[in-house]
Amino acid sequence: MTAAYLEPEAACEIFGEPRGILAWGPGPGSARLVEGGYRVSASWSFASGSHNATWLGCHVPIVEADGTPRLHPDSSPVVRTMLFPKSSAKMTDIWHVIGLKGTGSDRFSVEDLFVPQRHSATRDDDTRREPGLLYRFSSLQLYAAGFAGVAMGIARSTLDAFVTLARDKVPFRSGGALRDNNLIQSQVAQAEARLSAARAFLLGSLEEITAKVARDGHITLDQRMTVRLASTFAINQSVQVVDTAYHAAGSTAIFNENPFERRFRDIHTVSQQLQGRQEHFETVGQYLLGLDPDNLMWL
């Protein structure tokens, strides 16, 4: 996504051979204008993929040489993305969490680091240099759909593992296997419906919207709302599917050797991220009811 906003030579330098991988995360900081580029000082967290990254990035407000903020005509701050080799940053191991441990979303920081102008870019605006279909979507829309995909994958594997378990597990003081229980049968059917509906809504919407964006050249607010709604719905439905299977599995689910407790931790970590917030339903609901949404910035 960032490469589309860079000069081709800079994009090749960062993302080319032998292995160009970029990671970044949110956090406070600033970039001070200097000759030929910027002096960047900041600390950021949630840098997923940072263990494998070759480059890191940060989104920071720009300040003039005298320290005053650079502003747009509407008085909003000018923000740019700064890109620099991972070797230029200090990494701090902070990712001690209950779920999604494999993302390695650690903290990174730089102090008065010079970043040349060619290694900085804007995001999701008219400075985009590449016309490809992918780049007509904003990074936030791809984040939303991507997180939803992770959530649905966790839910699918959890539900499949429970169906396998239910064939053979005979609960304590029970006369038969889990799958013979009428409540379990109903729960499995409803979980399948939840997951299948969420998947159909998200993937069907993305396919339809992608075709229209390819035809029209841009994504509309209606379409952005649909991506956000379908993605948030998929994440929240996935949580319910995992919770249903986890509780139905009984004590089997609490042991590390079984395929439930890690997925339970992972799905609840996904739901704690920005993409899974319940507030997104409010934003879309406001729009559907003809009101001015409060959080268009997250679309």
PDB file of C-alpha atoms in Angstrom:
ATOM      1  CA  MET A   1       0.000   0.000   0.000  1.00  0.00           C
ATOM      2  CA  THR A   2       2.812   2.440   0.861  1.00  0.00           C
ATOM      3  CA  ALA A   3       4.790   1.710  -2.274  1.00  0.00           C
ATOM      4  CA  ALA A   4       2.079   3.389  -4.341  1.00  0.00           C
ATOM      5  CA  TYR A   5       2.905   6.708  -2.652  1.00  0.00           C
ATOM      6  CA  LEU A   6       6.687   6.528  -3.082  1.00  0.00           C
ATOM      7  CA  GLU A   7       8.962   7.311  -5.973  1.00  0.00           C
ATOM      8  CA  PRO A   8       9.574   4.049  -7.880  1.00  0.00           C
ATOM      9  CA  GLU A   9      13.272   3.967  -6.941  1.00  0.00           C
ATOM     10  CA  ALA A  10      12.489   4.352  -3.247  1.00  0.00           C
ATOM     11  CA  ALA A  11       9.762   1.703  -3.427  1.00  0.00           C
ATOM     12  CA  CYS A  12      12.190  -0.764  -4.996  1.00  0.00           C
ATOM     13  CA  GLU A  13      14.820   0.061  -2.388  1.00  0.00           C
ATOM     14  CA  ILE A  14      12.429  -0.728   0.463  1.00  0.00           C
ATOM     15  CA  PHE A  15      10.333  -3.573  -0.922  1.00  0.00           C
ATOM     16  CA  GLY A  16      12.709  -5.154  -3.410  1.00  0.00           C
ATOM     17  CA  GLU A  17      15.232  -7.947  -3.137  1.00  0.00           C
ATOM     18  CA  PRO A  18      16.359  -9.783  -1.207  1.00  0.00           C
ATOM     19  CA  ARG A  19      13.473  -9.537   1.262  1.00  0.00           C
ATOM     20  CA  GLY A  20      11.585  -6.300   1.721  1.00  0.00           C
ATOM     21  CA  ILE A  21       9.192  -6.514   4.652  1.00  0.00           C
ATOM     22  CA  LEU A  22       7.709  -3.431   6.315  1.00  0.00           C
ATOM     23  CA  ALA A  23       6.169  -3.286   9.793  1.00  0.00           C
ATOM     24  CA  TRP A  24       4.752  -0.368  11.737  1.00  0.00           C
ATOM     25  CA  GLY A  25       2.480   0.602  14.598  1.00  0.00           C
ATOM     26  CA  PRO A  26       0.812   3.577  16.297  1.00  0.00           C
ATOM     27  CA  GLY A  27       2.400   5.899  18.803  1.00  0.00           C
ATOM     28  CA  PRO A  28       3.273   9.509  19.606  1.00  0.00           C
ATOM     29  CA  GLY A  29       6.129  11.320  17.922  1.00  0.00           C
ATOM     30  CA  SER A  30       7.048  13.994  15.406  1.00  0.00           C
ATOM     31  CA  ALA A  31       9.183  14.689  12.357  1.00  0.00           C
ATOM     32  CA  ARG A  32      11.015  18.025  12.200  1.00  0.00           C
ATOM     33  CA  LEU A  33      11.755  19.496   8.782  1.00  0.00           C
ATOM     34  CA  VAL A  34      15.445  19.737   7.923  1.00  0.00           C
ATOM     35  CA  GLU A  35      17.355  20.099   4.684  1.00  0.00           C
ATOM     36  CA  GLY A  36      16.733  17.046   2.510  1.00  0.00           C
ATOM     37  CA  GLY A  37      14.251  15.373   4.818  1.00  0.00           C
ATOM     38  CA  TYR A  38      13.216  15.057   8.453  1.00  0.00           C
ATOM     39  CA  ARG A  39      14.557  14.436  11.942  1.00  0.00           C
ATOM     40  CA  VAL A  40      12.279  11.873  13.573  1.00  0.00           C
ATOM     41  CA  SER A  41      11.902  11.129  17.277  1.00  0.00           C
ATOM     42  CA  ALA A  42       9.226   8.838  18.630  1.00  0.00           C
ATOM     43  CA  SER A  43       8.308   5.494  20.159  1.00  0.00           C
ATOM     44  CA  TRP A  44       5.656   3.191  18.714  1.00  0.00           C
ATOM     45  CA  SER A  45       4.022  -0.079  19.716  1.00  0.00           C
ATOM     46  CA  PHE A  46       2.002  -2.868  18.082  1.00  0.00           C
ATOM     47  CA  ALA A  47       4.554  -3.336  15.298  1.00  0.00           C
ATOM     48  CA  SER A  48       3.162  -6.659  14.097  1.00  0.00           C
ATOM     49  CA  GLY A  49       5.665  -8.570  11.994  1.00  0.00           C
ATOM     50  CA  SER A  50       8.602  -6.604  13.340  1.00  0.00           C
ATOM     51  CA  HIS A  51      10.633  -9.749  14.035  1.00  0.00           C
ATOM     52  CA  ASN A  52      10.699 -10.480  10.306  1.00  0.00           C
ATOM     53  CA  ALA A  53      10.763  -6.898   9.050  1.00  0.00           C
ATOM     54  CA  THR A  54      13.649  -5.276   7.228  1.00  0.00           C
ATOM     55  CA  TRP A  55      12.094  -1.781   7.374  1.00  0.00           C
ATOM     56  CA  LEU A  56       9.918  -0.004   9.902  1.00  0.00           C
ATOM     57  CA  GLY A  57       7.478   2.858   9.473  1.00  0.00           C
ATOM     58  CA  CYS A  58       5.660   5.435  11.544  1.00  0.00           C
ATOM     59  CA  HIS A  59       2.931   8.005  10.983  1.00  0.00           C
ATOM     60  CA  VAL A  60       3.897  11.313  12.582  1.00  0.00           C
ATOM     61  CA  PRO A  61       2.869  14.971  12.483  1.00  0.00           C
ATOM     62  CA  ILE A  62       5.290  17.311  10.744  1.00  0.00           C
ATOM     63  CA  VAL A  63       6.775  20.292  12.573  1.00  0.00           C
ATOM     64  CA  GLU A  64       8.600  23.215  11.022  1.00  0.00           C
ATOM     65  CA  ALA A  65      12.278  23.890  11.692  1.00  0.00           C
ATOM     66  CA  ASP A  66      11.252  26.297  14.474  1.00  0.00           C
ATOM     67  CA  GLY A  67       9.099  23.620  16.165  1.00  0.00           C
ATOM     68  CA  THR A  68       5.657  24.894  15.146  1.00  0.00           C
ATOM     69  CA  PRO A  69       3.220  22.321  13.707  1.00  0.00           C
ATOM     70  CA  ARG A  70       2.724  22.276   9.948  1.00  0.00           C
ATOM     71  CA  LEU A  71      -0.993  22.549   9.201  1.00  0.00           C
ATOM     72  CA  HIS A  72      -3.320  22.006   6.273  1.00  0.00           C
ATOM     73  CA  PRO A  73      -5.516  24.912   5.112  1.00  0.00           C
ATOM     74  CA  ASP A  74      -8.317  23.561   7.335  1.00  0.00           C
ATOM     75  CA  SER A  75      -5.942  23.743  10.354  1.00  0.00           C
ATOM     76  CA  SER A  76      -5.591  19.962  10.662  1.00  0.00           C
ATOM     77  CA  PRO A  77      -2.040  18.681  11.226  1.00  0.00           C
ATOM     78  CA  VAL A  78       0.065  17.507   8.286  1.00  0.00           C
ATOM     79  CA  VAL A  79       0.971  13.843   8.884  1.00  0.00           C
ATOM     80  CA  ARG A  80       3.414  11.765   6.872  1.00  0.00           C
ATOM     81  CA  THR A  81       4.678   8.210   6.992  1.00  0.00           C
ATOM     82  CA  MET A  82       8.394   7.873   7.707  1.00  0.00           C
ATOM     83  CA  LEU A  83      10.215   4.737   6.577  1.00  0.00           C
ATOM     84  CA  PHE A  84      13.632   3.612   7.805  1.00  0.00           C
ATOM     85  CA  PRO A  85      15.709   0.414   8.080  1.00  0.00           C
ATOM     86  CA  LYS A  86      14.933  -1.700  11.106  1.00  0.00           C
ATOM     87  CA  SER A  87      18.605  -1.488  12.053  1.00  0.00           C
ATOM     88  CA  SER A  88      18.115   2.235  12.738  1.00  0.00           C
ATOM     89  CA  ALA A  89      15.582   1.626  15.519  1.00  0.00           C
ATOM     90  CA  LYS A  90      15.748   0.391  19.074  1.00  0.00           C
ATOM     91  CA  MET A  91      13.499  -2.645  19.565  1.00  0.00           C
ATOM     92  CA  THR A  92      11.903  -3.360  22.957  1.00  0.00           C
ATOM     93  CA  ASP A  93      10.366  -6.733  23.808  1.00  0.00           C
ATOM     94  CA  ILE A  94       6.908  -5.859  25.172  1.00  0.00           C
ATOM     95  CA  TRP A  95       4.656  -8.397  23.451  1.00  0.00           C
ATOM     96  CA  HIS A  96       3.775 -10.510  26.500  1.00  0.00           C
ATOM     97  CA  VAL A  97       0.083 -11.023  25.834  1.00  0.00           C
ATOM     98  CA  ILE A  98      -2.669 -13.614  26.175  1.00  0.00           C
ATOM     99  CA  GLY A  99      -3.206 -14.166  22.453  1.00  0.00           C
ATOM    100  CA  LEU A 100      -1.768 -13.601  18.960  1.00  0.00           C
ATOM    101  CA  LYS A 101       1.681 -14.071  20.480  1.00  0.00           C
ATOM    102  CA  GLY A 102       3.128 -15.026  17.114  1.00  0.00           C
ATOM    103  CA  THR A 103       2.675 -11.526  15.676  1.00  0.00           C
ATOM    104  CA  GLY A 104       5.652 -10.227  17.680  1.00  0.00           C
ATOM    105  CA  SER A 105       4.051  -6.791  17.924  1.00  0.00           C
ATOM    106  CA  ASP A 106       6.874  -5.169  19.868  1.00  0.00           C
ATOM    107  CA  ARG A 107       7.782  -1.535  20.499  1.00  0.00           C
ATOM    108  CA  PHE A 108      10.331   0.374  18.426  1.00  0.00           C
ATOM    109  CA  SER A 109      11.784   3.832  18.855  1.00  0.00           C
ATOM    110  CA  VAL A 110      14.164   6.295  17.205  1.00  0.00           C
ATOM    111  CA  GLU A 111      15.745   9.491  18.480  1.00  0.00           C
ATOM    112  CA  ASP A 112      16.602  12.365  16.127  1.00  0.00           C
ATOM    113  CA  LEU A 113      16.878   9.935  13.196  1.00  0.00           C
ATOM    114  CA  PHE A 114      17.388  11.516   9.786  1.00  0.00           C
ATOM    115  CA  VAL A 115      14.869  10.231   7.223  1.00  0.00           C
ATOM    116  CA  PRO A 116      15.395  11.466   3.656  1.00  0.00           C
ATOM    117  CA  GLN A 117      12.450  12.980   1.824  1.00  0.00           C
ATOM    118  CA  ARG A 118      12.309  10.041  -0.616  1.00  0.00           C
ATOM    119  CA  HIS A 119      11.595   7.683   2.321  1.00  0.00           C
ATOM    120  CA  SER A 120       8.494   9.551   3.439  1.00  0.00           C
ATOM    121  CA  ALA A 121       4.998   9.438   2.027  1.00  0.00           C
ATOM    122  CA  THR A 122       1.407  10.408   2.607  1.00  0.00           C
ATOM    123  CA  ARG A 123      -1.425   7.896   2.903  1.00  0.00           C
ATOM    124  CA  ASP A 124      -4.701   7.453   1.080  1.00  0.00           C
ATOM    125  CA  ASP A 125      -4.667  10.782  -0.771  1.00  0.00           C
ATOM    126  CA  ASP A 126      -4.191  12.176  -4.273  1.00  0.00           C
ATOM    127  CA  THR A 127      -0.385  11.806  -4.184  1.00  0.00           C
ATOM    128  CA  ARG A 128      -0.819   8.122  -5.109  1.00  0.00           C
ATOM    129  CA  ARG A 129       1.389   7.277  -8.095  1.00  0.00           C
ATOM    130  CA  GLU A 130       0.031   3.844  -8.954  1.00  0.00           C
ATOM    131  CA  PRO A 131      -3.432   3.295 -10.524  1.00  0.00           C
ATOM    132  CA  GLY A 132      -3.735  -0.385  -9.591  1.00  0.00           C
ATOM    133  CA  LEU A 133      -7.021  -1.671  -8.212  1.00  0.00           C
ATOM    134  CA  LEU A 134      -5.539  -2.564  -4.823  1.00  0.00           C
ATOM    135  CA  TYR A 135      -4.477   1.044  -4.229  1.00  0.00           C
ATOM    136  CA  ARG A 136      -7.974   2.405  -4.752  1.00  0.00           C
ATOM    137  CA  PHE A 137      -8.834   0.965  -1.346  1.00  0.00           C
ATOM    138  CA  SER A 138      -7.583   2.647   1.812  1.00  0.00           C
ATOM    139  CA  SER A 139      -5.264   0.900   4.230  1.00  0.00           C
ATOM    140  CA  LEU A 140      -8.008   0.988   6.875  1.00  0.00           C
ATOM    141  CA  GLN A 141     -10.381  -0.942   4.622  1.00  0.00           C
ATOM    142  CA  LEU A 142      -7.753  -3.617   4.069  1.00  0.00           C
ATOM    143  CA  TYR A 143      -6.964  -3.737   7.797  1.00  0.00           C
ATOM    144  CA  ALA A 144     -10.646  -4.311   8.549  1.00  0.00           C
ATOM    145  CA  ALA A 145     -11.057  -7.108   6.017  1.00  0.00           C
ATOM    146  CA  GLY A 146      -7.726  -8.661   6.993  1.00  0.00           C
ATOM    147  CA  PHE A 147      -8.554  -8.807  10.695  1.00  0.00           C
ATOM    148  CA  ALA A 148     -11.933 -10.296   9.842  1.00  0.00           C
ATOM    149  CA  GLY A 149     -10.206 -12.993   7.814  1.00  0.00           C
ATOM    150  CA  VAL A 150      -7.991 -13.903  10.764  1.00  0.00           C
ATOM    151  CA  ALA A 151     -11.016 -14.019  13.073  1.00  0.00           C
ATOM    152  CA  MET A 152     -13.018 -16.262  10.740  1.00  0.00           C
ATOM    153  CA  GLY A 153     -10.031 -18.577  10.314  1.00  0.00           C
ATOM    154  CA  ILE A 154      -9.744 -18.982  14.078  1.00  0.00           C
ATOM    155  CA  ALA A 155     -13.480 -19.609  14.357  1.00  0.00           C
ATOM    156  CA  ARG A 156     -13.527 -22.166  11.544  1.00  0.00           C
ATOM    157  CA  SER A 157     -10.650 -24.187  12.984  1.00  0.00           C
ATOM    158  CA  THR A 158     -12.222 -24.084  16.462  1.00  0.00           C
ATOM    159  CA  LEU A 159     -15.602 -25.261  15.235  1.00  0.00           C
ATOM    160  CA  ASP A 160     -14.056 -28.030  13.130  1.00  0.00           C
ATOM    161  CA  ALA A 161     -12.022 -29.195  16.129  1.00  0.00           C
ATOM    162  CA  PHE A 162     -15.156 -29.303  18.268  1.00  0.00           C
ATOM    163  CA  VAL A 163     -17.086 -31.366  15.706  1.00  0.00           C
ATOM    164  CA  THR A 164     -14.226 -33.888  15.748  1.00  0.00           C
ATOM    165  CA  LEU A 165     -14.199 -33.908  19.557  1.00  0.00           C
ATOM    166  CA  ALA A 166     -17.984 -34.326  19.804  1.00  0.00           C
ATOM    167  CA  ARG A 167     -17.909 -37.600  17.882  1.00  0.00           C
ATOM    168  CA  ASP A 168     -15.911 -39.406  20.564  1.00  0.00           C
ATOM    169  CA  LYS A 169     -16.050 -37.479  23.850  1.00  0.00           C
ATOM    170  CA  VAL A 170     -18.410 -38.906  26.431  1.00  0.00           C
ATOM    171  CA  PRO A 171     -18.891 -36.305  29.190  1.00  0.00           C
ATOM    172  CA  PHE A 172     -18.717 -37.384  32.832  1.00  0.00           C
ATOM    173  CA  ARG A 173     -21.995 -38.950  33.969  1.00  0.00           C
ATOM    174  CA  SER A 174     -23.394 -38.815  30.468  1.00  0.00           C
ATOM    175  CA  GLY A 175     -25.045 -41.624  28.627  1.00  0.00           C
ATOM    176  CA  GLY A 176     -23.544 -40.882  25.236  1.00  0.00           C
ATOM    177  CA  ALA A 177     -21.174 -38.864  23.127  1.00  0.00           C
ATOM    178  CA  LEU A 178     -21.387 -35.084  22.941  1.00  0.00           C
ATOM    179  CA  ARG A 179     -22.810 -35.216  19.440  1.00  0.00           C
ATOM    180  CA  ASP A 180     -25.859 -37.126  20.713  1.00  0.00           C
ATOM    181  CA  ASN A 181     -26.858 -34.215  22.941  1.00  0.00           C
ATOM    182  CA  ASN A 182     -29.729 -32.157  21.500  1.00  0.00           C
ATOM    183  CA  LEU A 183     -28.345 -28.869  22.882  1.00  0.00           C
ATOM    184  CA  ILE A 184     -24.953 -29.540  21.297  1.00  0.00           C
ATOM    185  CA  GLN A 185     -26.607 -30.323  17.971  1.00  0.00           C
ATOM    186  CA  SER A 186     -28.467 -27.001  18.062  1.00  0.00           C
ATOM    187  CA  GLN A 187     -25.353 -25.054  19.090  1.00  0.00           C
ATOM    188  CA  VAL A 188     -23.249 -26.539  16.292  1.00  0.00           C
ATOM    189  CA  ALA A 189     -25.899 -25.743  13.701  1.00  0.00           C
ATOM    190  CA  GLN A 190     -26.239 -22.150  14.884  1.00  0.00           C
ATOM    191  CA  ALA A 191     -22.468 -21.694  15.053  1.00  0.00           C
ATOM    192  CA  GLU A 192     -22.157 -22.934  11.482  1.00  0.00           C
ATOM    193  CA  ALA A 193     -24.897 -20.518  10.408  1.00  0.00           C
ATOM    194  CA  ARG A 194     -23.189 -17.596  12.145  1.00  0.00           C
ATOM    195  CA  LEU A 195     -19.825 -18.294  10.558  1.00  0.00           C
ATOM    196  CA  SER A 196     -21.178 -19.050   7.102  1.00  0.00           C
ATOM    197  CA  ALA A 197     -23.357 -15.929   7.121  1.00  0.00           C
ATOM    198  CA  ALA A 198     -20.469 -13.724   8.216  1.00  0.00           C
ATOM    199  CA  ARG A 199     -18.182 -15.189   5.579  1.00  0.00           C
ATOM    200  CA  ALA A 200     -20.762 -14.841   2.809  1.00  0.00           C
ATOM    201  CA  PHE A 201     -21.521 -11.239   3.791  1.00  0.00           C
ATOM    202  CA  LEU A 202     -17.873 -10.193   3.886  1.00  0.00           C
ATOM    203  CA  LEU A 203     -16.560 -12.024   0.821  1.00  0.00           C
ATOM    204  CA  GLY A 204     -19.669 -11.320  -1.231  1.00  0.00           C
ATOM    205  CA  SER A 205     -19.485  -7.622  -0.378  1.00  0.00           C
ATOM    206  CA  LEU A 206     -15.779  -7.443  -1.183  1.00  0.00           C
ATOM    207  CA  GLU A 207     -16.265  -9.156  -4.546  1.00  0.00           C
ATOM    208  CA  GLU A 208     -19.130  -6.856  -5.501  1.00  0.00           C
ATOM    209  CA  ILE A 209     -17.360  -3.708  -4.298  1.00  0.00           C
ATOM    210  CA  THR A 210     -14.092  -4.656  -5.988  1.00  0.00           C
ATOM    211  CA  ALA A 211     -15.883  -5.062  -9.316  1.00  0.00           C
ATOM    212  CA  LYS A 212     -17.550  -1.665  -8.949  1.00  0.00           C
ATOM    213  CA  VAL A 213     -14.318   0.056  -7.898  1.00  0.00           C
ATOM    214  CA  ALA A 214     -12.571  -1.442 -10.914  1.00  0.00           C
ATOM    215  CA  ARG A 215     -15.307  -0.023 -13.118  1.00  0.00           C
ATOM    216  CA  ASP A 216     -15.745   3.391 -11.472  1.00  0.00           C
ATOM    217  CA  GLY A 217     -12.158   4.056 -10.378  1.00  0.00           C
ATOM    218  CA  HIS A 218     -12.925   4.882  -6.728  1.00  0.00           C
ATOM    219  CA  ILE A 219     -14.659   3.560  -3.627  1.00  0.00           C
ATOM    220  CA  THR A 220     -17.773   5.329  -2.332  1.00  0.00           C
ATOM    221  CA  LEU A 221     -18.853   6.093   1.231  1.00  0.00           C
ATOM    222  CA  ASP A 222     -21.645   3.520   0.918  1.00  0.00           C
ATOM    223  CA  GLN A 223     -19.085   0.889  -0.011  1.00  0.00           C
ATOM    224  CA  ARG A 224     -16.738   1.912   2.788  1.00  0.00           C
ATOM    225  CA  MET A 225     -19.602   1.538   5.257  1.00  0.00           C
ATOM    226  CA  THR A 226     -20.338  -1.936   3.924  1.00  0.00           C
ATOM    227  CA  VAL A 227     -16.718  -3.067   4.293  1.00  0.00           C
ATOM    228  CA  ARG A 228     -16.635  -1.779   7.864  1.00  0.00           C
ATOM    229  CA  LEU A 229     -19.975  -3.366   8.758  1.00  0.00           C
ATOM    230  CA  ALA A 230     -19.180  -6.743   7.205  1.00  0.00           C
ATOM    231  CA  SER A 231     -15.724  -6.841   8.777  1.00  0.00           C
ATOM    232  CA  THR A 232     -16.885  -5.917  12.274  1.00  0.00           C
ATOM    233  CA  PHE A 233     -19.798  -8.336  12.021  1.00  0.00           C
ATOM    234  CA  ALA A 234     -17.453 -11.152  10.973  1.00  0.00           C
ATOM    235  CA  ILE A 235     -15.124 -10.526  13.911  1.00  0.00           C
ATOM    236  CA  ASN A 236     -17.928 -10.442  16.457  1.00  0.00           C
ATOM    237  CA  GLN A 237     -19.681 -13.498  15.048  1.00  0.00           C
ATOM    238  CA  SER A 238     -16.367 -15.358  15.120  1.00  0.00           C
ATOM    239  CA  VAL A 239     -15.998 -14.592  18.828  1.00  0.00           C
ATOM    240  CA  GLN A 240     -19.426 -16.096  19.490  1.00  0.00           C
ATOM    241  CA  VAL A 241     -18.603 -19.228  17.494  1.00  0.00           C
ATOM    242  CA  VAL A 242     -15.354 -19.783  19.403  1.00  0.00           C
ATOM    243  CA  ASP A 243     -17.008 -19.139  22.771  1.00  0.00           C
ATOM    244  CA  THR A 244     -19.751 -21.637  21.967  1.00  0.00           C
ATOM    245  CA  ALA A 245     -17.296 -24.371  21.008  1.00  0.00           C
ATOM    246  CA  TYR A 246     -14.958 -23.628  23.908  1.00  0.00           C
ATOM    247  CA  HIS A 247     -17.651 -23.904  26.544  1.00  0.00           C
ATOM    248  CA  ALA A 248     -19.280 -26.932  24.924  1.00  0.00           C
ATOM    249  CA  ALA A 249     -15.922 -28.756  24.959  1.00  0.00           C
ATOM    250  CA  GLY A 250     -15.890 -28.649  28.764  1.00  0.00           C
ATOM    251  CA  SER A 251     -12.637 -29.276  30.632  1.00  0.00           C
ATOM    252  CA  THR A 252     -11.038 -30.598  27.450  1.00  0.00           C
ATOM    253  CA  ALA A 253     -10.749 -27.003  26.263  1.00  0.00           C
ATOM    254  CA  ILE A 254      -8.486 -25.808  29.077  1.00  0.00           C
ATOM    255  CA  PHE A 255      -5.498 -28.030  28.280  1.00  0.00           C
ATOM    256  CA  ASN A 256      -2.681 -26.705  26.091  1.00  0.00           C
ATOM    257  CA  GLU A 257      -2.443 -29.993  24.226  1.00  0.00           C
ATOM    258  CA  ASN A 258      -5.965 -29.583  22.819  1.00  0.00           C
ATOM    259  CA  PRO A 259      -6.915 -27.197  19.976  1.00  0.00           C
ATOM    260  CA  PHE A 260      -9.148 -24.847  21.964  1.00  0.00           C
ATOM    261  CA  GLU A 261      -7.430 -22.717  24.593  1.00  0.00           C
ATOM    262  CA  ARG A 262      -4.994 -21.008  22.221  1.00  0.00           C
ATOM    263  CA  ARG A 263      -7.727 -20.217  19.723  1.00  0.00           C
ATOM    264  CA  PHE A 264      -9.880 -18.908  22.582  1.00  0.00           C
ATOM    265  CA  ARG A 265      -7.077 -16.535  23.592  1.00  0.00           C
ATOM    266  CA  ASP A 266      -6.369 -15.539  19.999  1.00  0.00           C
ATOM    267  CA  ILE A 267      -9.962 -14.669  19.087  1.00  0.00           C
ATOM    268  CA  HIS A 268     -10.410 -12.542  22.180  1.00  0.00           C
ATOM    269  CA  THR A 269      -7.190 -10.720  21.364  1.00  0.00           C
ATOM    270  CA  VAL A 270      -8.454 -10.056  17.835  1.00  0.00           C
ATOM    271  CA  SER A 271     -11.700  -8.660  19.230  1.00  0.00           C
ATOM    272  CA  GLN A 272      -9.794  -6.242  21.490  1.00  0.00           C
ATOM    273  CA  GLN A 273      -8.147  -4.559  18.496  1.00  0.00           C
ATOM    274  CA  LEU A 274      -9.489  -1.427  16.821  1.00  0.00           C
ATOM    275  CA  GLN A 275     -11.032  -3.428  13.991  1.00  0.00           C
ATOM    276  CA  GLY A 276     -13.336  -5.337  16.343  1.00  0.00           C
ATOM    277  CA  ARG A 277     -14.774  -2.401  18.277  1.00  0.00           C
ATOM    278  CA  GLN A 278     -18.517  -2.358  18.843  1.00  0.00           C
ATOM    279  CA  GLU A 279     -18.480   1.387  18.112  1.00  0.00           C
ATOM    280  CA  HIS A 280     -18.201   0.570  14.419  1.00  0.00           C
ATOM    281  CA  PHE A 281     -21.791  -0.654  14.516  1.00  0.00           C
ATOM    282  CA  GLU A 282     -22.810   2.739  15.897  1.00  0.00           C
ATOM    283  CA  THR A 283     -21.009   4.547  13.078  1.00  0.00           C
ATOM    284  CA  VAL A 284     -22.689   2.467  10.382  1.00  0.00           C
ATOM    285  CA  GLY A 285     -26.035   2.678  12.155  1.00  0.00           C
ATOM    286  CA  GLN A 286     -25.826   6.456  12.262  1.00  0.00           C
ATOM    287  CA  TYR A 287     -25.127   6.504   8.538  1.00  0.00           C
ATOM    288  CA  LEU A 288     -27.997   4.135   7.729  1.00  0.00           C
ATOM    289  CA  LEU A 289     -30.353   6.326   9.768  1.00  0.00           C
ATOM    290  CA  GLY A 290     -29.377   9.460   7.870  1.00  0.00           C
ATOM    291  CA  LEU A 291     -27.237  10.953  10.642  1.00  0.00           C
ATOM    292  CA  ASP A 292     -23.701  12.323  10.405  1.00  0.00           C
ATOM    293  CA  PRO A 293     -21.434   9.474  11.621  1.00  0.00           C
ATOM    294  CA  ASP A 294     -19.111  10.289  14.508  1.00  0.00           C
ATOM    295  CA  ASN A 295     -16.113   8.239  13.373  1.00  0.00           C
ATOM    296  CA  LEU A 296     -15.673   8.560   9.621  1.00  0.00           C
ATOM    297  CA  MET A 297     -11.922   8.629  10.246  1.00  0.00           C
ATOM    298  CA  TRP A 298     -11.997   4.862  10.858  1.00  0.00           C
ATOM    299  CA  LEU A 299     -13.487   4.092   7.462  1.00  0.00           C
TER     300      LEU A 299
END
